């Protein structure tokens, strides 16, 4: 049986690399993209084939982390083995200008996926993209899995909520749900508004 | 992590920390600049030693109302449990990013 993965944030830096990796491993990969009047799939264009063509393994669906029923529908339609939640309002500075939106997408968006998994009773595994921004005003150096969080931005605060709700659903409903706490990771595919790409 | 036996949370990091200053200096090498720093505080500028041209300066527009501290991740748990460790060094990463940007520029 071919494994199926669902990726939120597939058009982003991490999502596009993950899609590549999973396709190489023989997965059928499904990605959620937000509708936009301008093109926003440049990082995955090289992976896309005509979906009607035989041998297409990458499929894109319109959706949004703010839309619970859309998320439920996609999960029940795709029936994924693995879900990777890499979608977010990912810019720390912008989160100060849009704190409510950031909380909705990065915090509650994670809950919406977990609830959809729980209600669907599909045995899917869930990966949450947690962030070193949760450590903010650091309580110890270096930071470990046991270091207390002290976020310093609406982005960090939203990610702390997402971290705990992931852990809570794992412990409460026995979901295979995990947090990968990633520290800054840069690449040529980093968004142009992030510091390393700005510098170059 | 999803192929692990048990669901667990992990830190994925390098155990290193690097400043914007270091990134600029390292990247400068790939574009044939030798960056020297002049001025203090938000007036500080990075200047190319050979030409005297200002290569980089500070724009307070990008300041955050609150900043994070010294972020350094300890990846020993994931190394022990799953055998993961970072593969790309800081210098290699800067090189990869600079080379890609040079390719982009020469395409245009």
Tab-separated table of C-alpha atoms in Angstrom:
chain	number	residue	atom	x	y	z
A	1	UNK	CA	0.000	0.000	0.000
A	2	UNK	CA	1.268	3.415	-0.966
A	3	UNK	CA	1.498	5.723	2.017
A	4	UNK	CA	-0.349	8.998	1.834
A	5	UNK	CA	0.805	12.223	3.429
A	6	UNK	CA	-1.047	15.492	3.833
A	7	UNK	CA	1.050	18.645	4.197
A	8	UNK	CA	-0.162	22.082	5.249
A	9	UNK	CA	2.274	24.795	4.229
A	10	UNK	CA	3.448	22.767	1.244
A	11	UNK	CA	4.295	25.926	-0.703
A	12	UNK	CA	6.731	27.054	1.986
A	13	UNK	CA	10.414	26.397	2.573
A	14	UNK	CA	9.972	23.318	4.743
A	15	UNK	CA	6.856	21.992	3.026
A	16	UNK	CA	8.488	21.985	-0.380
A	17	UNK	CA	11.555	20.092	0.877
A	18	UNK	CA	9.332	17.634	2.757
A	19	UNK	CA	7.185	17.044	-0.327
A	20	UNK	CA	10.339	16.265	-2.318
A	21	UNK	CA	11.561	13.836	0.323
A	22	UNK	CA	8.244	11.998	0.656
A	23	UNK	CA	7.800	11.736	-3.120
A	24	UNK	CA	11.283	10.217	-3.315
A	25	UNK	CA	10.237	7.704	-0.680
A	26	UNK	CA	7.272	6.726	-2.840
A	27	UNK	CA	4.494	8.517	-0.934
A	28	UNK	CA	1.401	9.973	-2.477
A	29	UNK	CA	1.600	13.581	-1.296
A	30	UNK	CA	-1.337	15.928	-0.812
A	31	UNK	CA	-0.827	19.595	-0.080
A	32	UNK	CA	-3.174	22.302	1.086
A	33	UNK	CA	-2.789	25.667	-0.602
A	34	UNK	CA	-4.605	28.909	0.090
A	35	UNK	CA	-6.447	30.470	-2.768
A	36	UNK	CA	-4.656	33.566	-3.956
A	37	UNK	CA	-5.041	35.752	-7.018
A	38	UNK	CA	-1.286	35.615	-7.521
A	39	UNK	CA	0.757	32.455	-8.031
A	40	UNK	CA	2.266	31.073	-4.843
A	41	UNK	CA	3.489	27.597	-5.774
A	42	UNK	CA	6.933	28.496	-7.132
A	43	UNK	CA	8.739	26.265	-4.615
A	44	UNK	CA	6.870	23.147	-5.740
A	45	UNK	CA	6.283	23.881	-9.431
A	46	UNK	CA	9.130	21.516	-10.334
A	47	UNK	CA	7.250	18.667	-8.590
A	48	UNK	CA	3.897	19.241	-10.219
A	49	UNK	CA	2.533	17.219	-13.098
A	50	UNK	CA	-0.862	17.344	-14.694
A	51	UNK	CA	-3.029	15.584	-12.071
A	52	UNK	CA	-4.881	13.727	-14.840
A	53	UNK	CA	-1.666	12.238	-16.115
A	54	UNK	CA	-0.733	8.766	-14.958
A	55	UNK	CA	2.051	8.678	-12.412
A	56	UNK	CA	1.098	11.916	-10.709
A	57	UNK	CA	1.868	11.565	-7.018
A	58	UNK	CA	1.466	15.142	-5.866
A	59	UNK	CA	-1.997	16.634	-5.464
A	60	UNK	CA	-2.934	20.117	-4.312
A	61	UNK	CA	-6.181	21.089	-2.608
A	62	UNK	CA	-7.534	24.495	-1.794
A	63	UNK	CA	-7.960	25.002	1.892
A	64	UNK	CA	-7.198	27.129	4.883
A	65	UNK	CA	-6.277	26.487	8.504
A	66	UNK	CA	-9.045	28.891	9.509
A	67	UNK	CA	-11.695	26.633	7.930
A	68	UNK	CA	-12.605	23.639	10.127
A	69	UNK	CA	-15.085	22.005	7.779
A	70	UNK	CA	-12.664	22.260	4.874
A	71	UNK	CA	-9.940	20.563	6.930
A	72	UNK	CA	-12.311	17.785	8.036
A	73	UNK	CA	-13.465	17.189	4.495
A	74	UNK	CA	-9.932	16.978	3.156
A	75	UNK	CA	-8.846	14.537	5.851
A	76	UNK	CA	-11.852	12.305	5.273
A	77	UNK	CA	-11.403	12.428	1.507
A	78	UNK	CA	-7.650	11.852	1.418
A	79	UNK	CA	-7.474	9.404	4.323
A	80	UNK	CA	-3.800	10.238	5.014
A	81	UNK	CA	-1.397	8.023	6.957
A	82	UNK	CA	0.565	11.071	8.041
A	83	UNK	CA	-0.267	14.758	8.441
A	84	UNK	CA	2.427	17.422	8.646
A	85	UNK	CA	1.254	20.805	9.935
A	86	UNK	CA	3.803	23.217	8.505
A	87	UNK	CA	1.269	25.893	7.581
A	88	UNK	CA	1.399	29.103	9.579
A	89	UNK	CA	1.658	32.835	9.576
A	90	UNK	CA	5.356	32.241	10.007
A	91	UNK	CA	6.816	35.720	10.247
A	92	UNK	CA	7.685	36.849	13.780
A	93	UNK	CA	7.757	40.607	13.093
A	94	UNK	CA	4.469	40.440	11.184
A	95	UNK	CA	2.862	38.615	14.122
A	96	UNK	CA	3.073	41.877	16.101
A	97	UNK	CA	1.021	43.589	13.385
A	98	UNK	CA	-1.432	40.677	13.020
A	99	UNK	CA	-1.541	39.021	16.456
A	100	UNK	CA	-5.130	37.794	16.222
A	101	UNK	CA	-4.697	36.271	12.775
A	102	UNK	CA	-1.431	34.645	13.874
A	103	UNK	CA	-3.165	33.159	16.930
A	104	UNK	CA	-6.033	31.902	14.796
A	105	UNK	CA	-3.911	30.194	12.140
A	106	UNK	CA	-0.861	29.073	14.128
A	107	UNK	CA	-2.668	28.257	17.373
A	108	UNK	CA	-6.281	27.348	16.636
A	109	UNK	CA	-5.388	26.024	13.168
A	110	UNK	CA	-3.473	23.223	14.883
A	111	UNK	CA	-6.469	22.453	17.095
A	112	UNK	CA	-8.733	22.313	14.027
A	113	UNK	CA	-6.578	19.593	12.455
A	114	UNK	CA	-6.339	17.609	15.696
A	115	UNK	CA	-10.104	17.814	16.175
A	116	UNK	CA	-10.677	16.683	12.608
A	117	UNK	CA	-8.375	13.686	13.180
A	118	UNK	CA	-10.075	12.811	16.451
A	119	UNK	CA	-13.596	13.084	15.044
A	120	UNK	CA	-12.795	11.187	11.845
A	121	UNK	CA	-11.299	8.295	13.859
A	122	UNK	CA	-8.766	7.883	11.050
A	123	UNK	CA	-5.521	6.351	12.320
A	124	UNK	CA	-3.275	9.079	11.035
A	125	UNK	CA	-0.038	10.325	12.554
A	126	UNK	CA	0.378	14.045	13.161
A	127	UNK	CA	3.514	16.193	13.082
A	128	UNK	CA	3.408	19.732	14.479
A	129	UNK	CA	6.039	22.240	13.395
A	130	UNK	CA	6.970	23.753	16.725
A	131	UNK	CA	9.484	26.549	17.002
A	132	UNK	CA	12.494	27.704	19.008
A	133	UNK	CA	10.600	31.012	19.254
A	134	UNK	CA	8.684	29.304	22.077
A	135	UNK	CA	11.828	29.652	24.223
A	136	UNK	CA	12.083	33.416	23.556
A	137	UNK	CA	13.518	34.857	26.750
A	138	UNK	CA	15.461	31.707	27.375
A	139	UNK	CA	15.253	30.058	30.777
A	140	UNK	CA	18.426	28.010	30.231
A	141	UNK	CA	21.211	27.656	27.636
A	142	UNK	CA	21.200	25.485	25.595
A	143	UNK	CA	17.496	24.728	25.359
A	144	UNK	CA	16.312	21.154	25.816
A	145	UNK	CA	12.925	19.439	25.557
A	146	UNK	CA	12.474	20.126	29.281
A	147	UNK	CA	13.299	23.861	29.155
A	148	UNK	CA	10.288	26.007	30.150
A	149	UNK	CA	8.858	28.218	27.392
A	150	UNK	CA	8.856	32.022	27.535
A	151	UNK	CA	7.658	33.238	24.131
A	152	UNK	CA	8.342	36.851	23.187
A	153	UNK	CA	6.027	37.410	20.232
A	154	UNK	CA	2.419	36.665	19.254
A	155	UNK	CA	3.940	34.064	16.916
A	156	UNK	CA	5.783	32.392	19.793
A	157	UNK	CA	2.692	32.486	22.002
A	158	UNK	CA	0.552	30.893	19.275
A	159	UNK	CA	3.177	28.178	18.756
A	160	UNK	CA	3.178	27.431	22.492
A	161	UNK	CA	-0.589	26.874	22.319
A	162	UNK	CA	-0.120	24.588	19.313
A	163	UNK	CA	2.612	22.662	21.134
A	164	UNK	CA	0.460	22.013	24.191
A	165	UNK	CA	-2.728	21.180	22.319
A	166	UNK	CA	-0.740	18.617	20.294
A	167	UNK	CA	0.611	17.094	23.478
A	168	UNK	CA	-2.804	17.289	25.118
A	169	UNK	CA	-4.544	15.436	22.279
A	170	UNK	CA	-1.807	12.814	22.357
A	171	UNK	CA	-2.356	12.239	26.065
A	172	UNK	CA	-6.144	12.663	26.098
A	173	UNK	CA	-7.158	10.769	22.964
A	174	UNK	CA	-4.136	8.588	22.369
A	175	UNK	CA	-3.322	10.204	19.014
A	176	UNK	CA	0.120	9.680	17.474
A	177	UNK	CA	0.811	13.421	17.580
A	178	UNK	CA	4.299	14.881	17.990
A	179	UNK	CA	6.129	18.217	18.126
A	180	UNK	CA	9.355	18.837	16.264
A	181	UNK	CA	10.856	21.953	17.846
A	182	UNK	CA	12.923	23.412	15.037
A	183	UNK	CA	15.482	26.136	15.541
A	184	UNK	CA	16.229	28.632	12.749
A	185	UNK	CA	16.736	26.794	9.517
A	186	UNK	CA	17.750	28.592	6.380
A	187	UNK	CA	18.051	27.627	2.748
A	188	UNK	CA	17.853	29.142	-0.707
A	189	UNK	CA	14.089	28.610	-0.399
A	190	UNK	CA	13.740	30.827	2.648
A	191	UNK	CA	11.126	33.539	2.123
A	192	UNK	CA	12.570	36.824	0.914
A	193	UNK	CA	11.257	38.682	3.971
A	194	UNK	CA	13.380	36.589	6.377
A	195	UNK	CA	16.659	37.928	7.654
A	196	UNK	CA	19.140	35.701	5.802
A	197	UNK	CA	17.490	36.319	2.423
A	198	UNK	CA	17.247	40.029	3.161
A	199	UNK	CA	20.946	40.146	3.843
A	200	UNK	CA	21.885	38.488	0.586
B	1	UNK	CA	9.628	11.134	14.094
B	2	UNK	CA	6.422	9.725	12.634
B	3	UNK	CA	8.205	6.424	11.952
B	4	UNK	CA	9.354	6.143	15.570
B	5	UNK	CA	7.803	3.532	17.794
B	6	UNK	CA	6.404	5.996	20.309
B	7	UNK	CA	5.096	9.539	19.811
B	8	UNK	CA	7.630	11.919	21.394
B	9	UNK	CA	8.556	15.590	21.099
B	10	UNK	CA	12.043	16.482	19.935
B	11	UNK	CA	14.309	19.465	19.485
B	12	UNK	CA	15.961	19.669	16.077
B	13	UNK	CA	18.879	22.051	16.136
B	14	UNK	CA	22.625	22.364	15.624
B	15	UNK	CA	23.837	23.204	19.132
B	16	UNK	CA	25.377	26.330	17.598
B	17	UNK	CA	24.339	29.949	17.428
B	18	UNK	CA	25.391	32.509	14.823
B	19	UNK	CA	24.864	36.231	14.638
B	20	UNK	CA	23.631	38.274	11.702
B	21	UNK	CA	27.104	39.851	11.731
B	22	UNK	CA	28.761	36.465	11.207
B	23	UNK	CA	26.334	35.653	8.386
B	24	UNK	CA	27.123	38.948	6.647
B	25	UNK	CA	30.885	38.494	6.979
B	26	UNK	CA	30.751	34.912	5.738
B	27	UNK	CA	28.441	35.787	2.832
B	28	UNK	CA	30.646	38.763	1.919
B	29	UNK	CA	33.479	36.358	1.105
B	30	UNK	CA	31.379	34.748	-1.627
B	31	UNK	CA	30.668	38.107	-3.244
B	32	UNK	CA	34.263	39.269	-3.008
B	33	UNK	CA	33.689	41.761	-0.187
B	34	UNK	CA	35.765	42.130	2.915
B	35	UNK	CA	33.366	43.652	5.411
B	36	UNK	CA	34.627	46.042	8.084
B	37	UNK	CA	32.269	47.546	10.657
B	38	UNK	CA	32.102	51.255	11.448
B	39	UNK	CA	29.945	53.257	13.828
B	40	UNK	CA	27.992	52.156	16.863
B	41	UNK	CA	24.452	51.110	17.739
B	42	UNK	CA	21.910	51.641	14.977
B	43	UNK	CA	24.451	53.830	13.147
B	44	UNK	CA	26.731	50.840	12.585
B	45	UNK	CA	27.462	50.059	8.939
B	46	UNK	CA	29.220	47.227	7.169
B	47	UNK	CA	31.651	48.622	4.610
B	48	UNK	CA	33.644	46.888	1.890
B	49	UNK	CA	37.314	47.412	2.743
B	50	UNK	CA	38.446	47.617	-0.873
B	51	UNK	CA	35.926	50.042	-2.346
B	52	UNK	CA	34.689	51.842	0.780
B	53	UNK	CA	31.117	51.138	-0.329
B	54	UNK	CA	28.398	50.653	2.298
B	55	UNK	CA	27.241	47.066	1.926
B	56	UNK	CA	24.845	46.855	4.841
B	57	UNK	CA	23.189	49.142	7.365
B	58	UNK	CA	20.478	48.946	9.999
B	59	UNK	CA	16.831	49.742	9.332
B	60	UNK	CA	14.921	50.102	12.645
B	61	UNK	CA	11.748	49.267	10.722
B	62	UNK	CA	12.603	45.610	11.285
B	63	UNK	CA	12.986	45.849	15.056
B	64	UNK	CA	10.543	43.769	17.081
B	65	UNK	CA	8.750	45.190	20.148
B	66	UNK	CA	10.292	42.353	22.172
B	67	UNK	CA	13.293	40.284	21.173
B	68	UNK	CA	14.298	36.709	21.792
B	69	UNK	CA	17.443	35.752	23.648
B	70	UNK	CA	20.301	33.393	22.934
B	71	UNK	CA	18.628	30.500	21.123
B	72	UNK	CA	20.785	27.369	21.069
B	73	UNK	CA	19.169	23.973	20.722
B	74	UNK	CA	20.428	20.819	22.376
B	75	UNK	CA	19.697	17.944	19.974
B	76	UNK	CA	21.007	15.113	22.173
B	77	UNK	CA	17.593	13.498	22.756
B	78	UNK	CA	16.804	13.071	19.054
B	79	UNK	CA	20.355	11.894	18.396
B	80	UNK	CA	20.102	9.267	21.106
B	81	UNK	CA	16.576	8.052	20.232
B	82	UNK	CA	16.432	8.402	16.444
B	83	UNK	CA	20.033	8.939	15.354
B	84	UNK	CA	19.311	12.354	13.827
B	85	UNK	CA	22.040	14.969	13.677
B	86	UNK	CA	22.680	18.085	11.592
B	87	UNK	CA	24.629	17.527	8.376
B	88	UNK	CA	25.241	21.001	6.986
B	89	UNK	CA	27.656	23.363	8.732
B	90	UNK	CA	27.064	27.099	9.032
B	91	UNK	CA	29.763	27.874	6.464
B	92	UNK	CA	28.415	25.322	4.007
B	93	UNK	CA	24.901	26.723	4.379
B	94	UNK	CA	26.043	30.277	3.671
B	95	UNK	CA	27.929	28.975	0.632
B	96	UNK	CA	24.856	27.123	-0.683
B	97	UNK	CA	22.649	30.196	-0.267
B	98	UNK	CA	25.155	32.567	-1.859
B	99	UNK	CA	25.751	30.286	-4.826
B	100	UNK	CA	22.003	29.949	-5.447
B	101	UNK	CA	21.570	33.720	-5.297
B	102	UNK	CA	24.453	34.246	-7.713
B	103	UNK	CA	22.765	31.792	-10.108
B	104	UNK	CA	19.490	33.718	-9.810
B	105	UNK	CA	21.199	37.031	-10.511
B	106	UNK	CA	23.094	35.727	-13.537
B	107	UNK	CA	19.837	34.330	-14.975
B	108	UNK	CA	18.312	37.824	-14.992
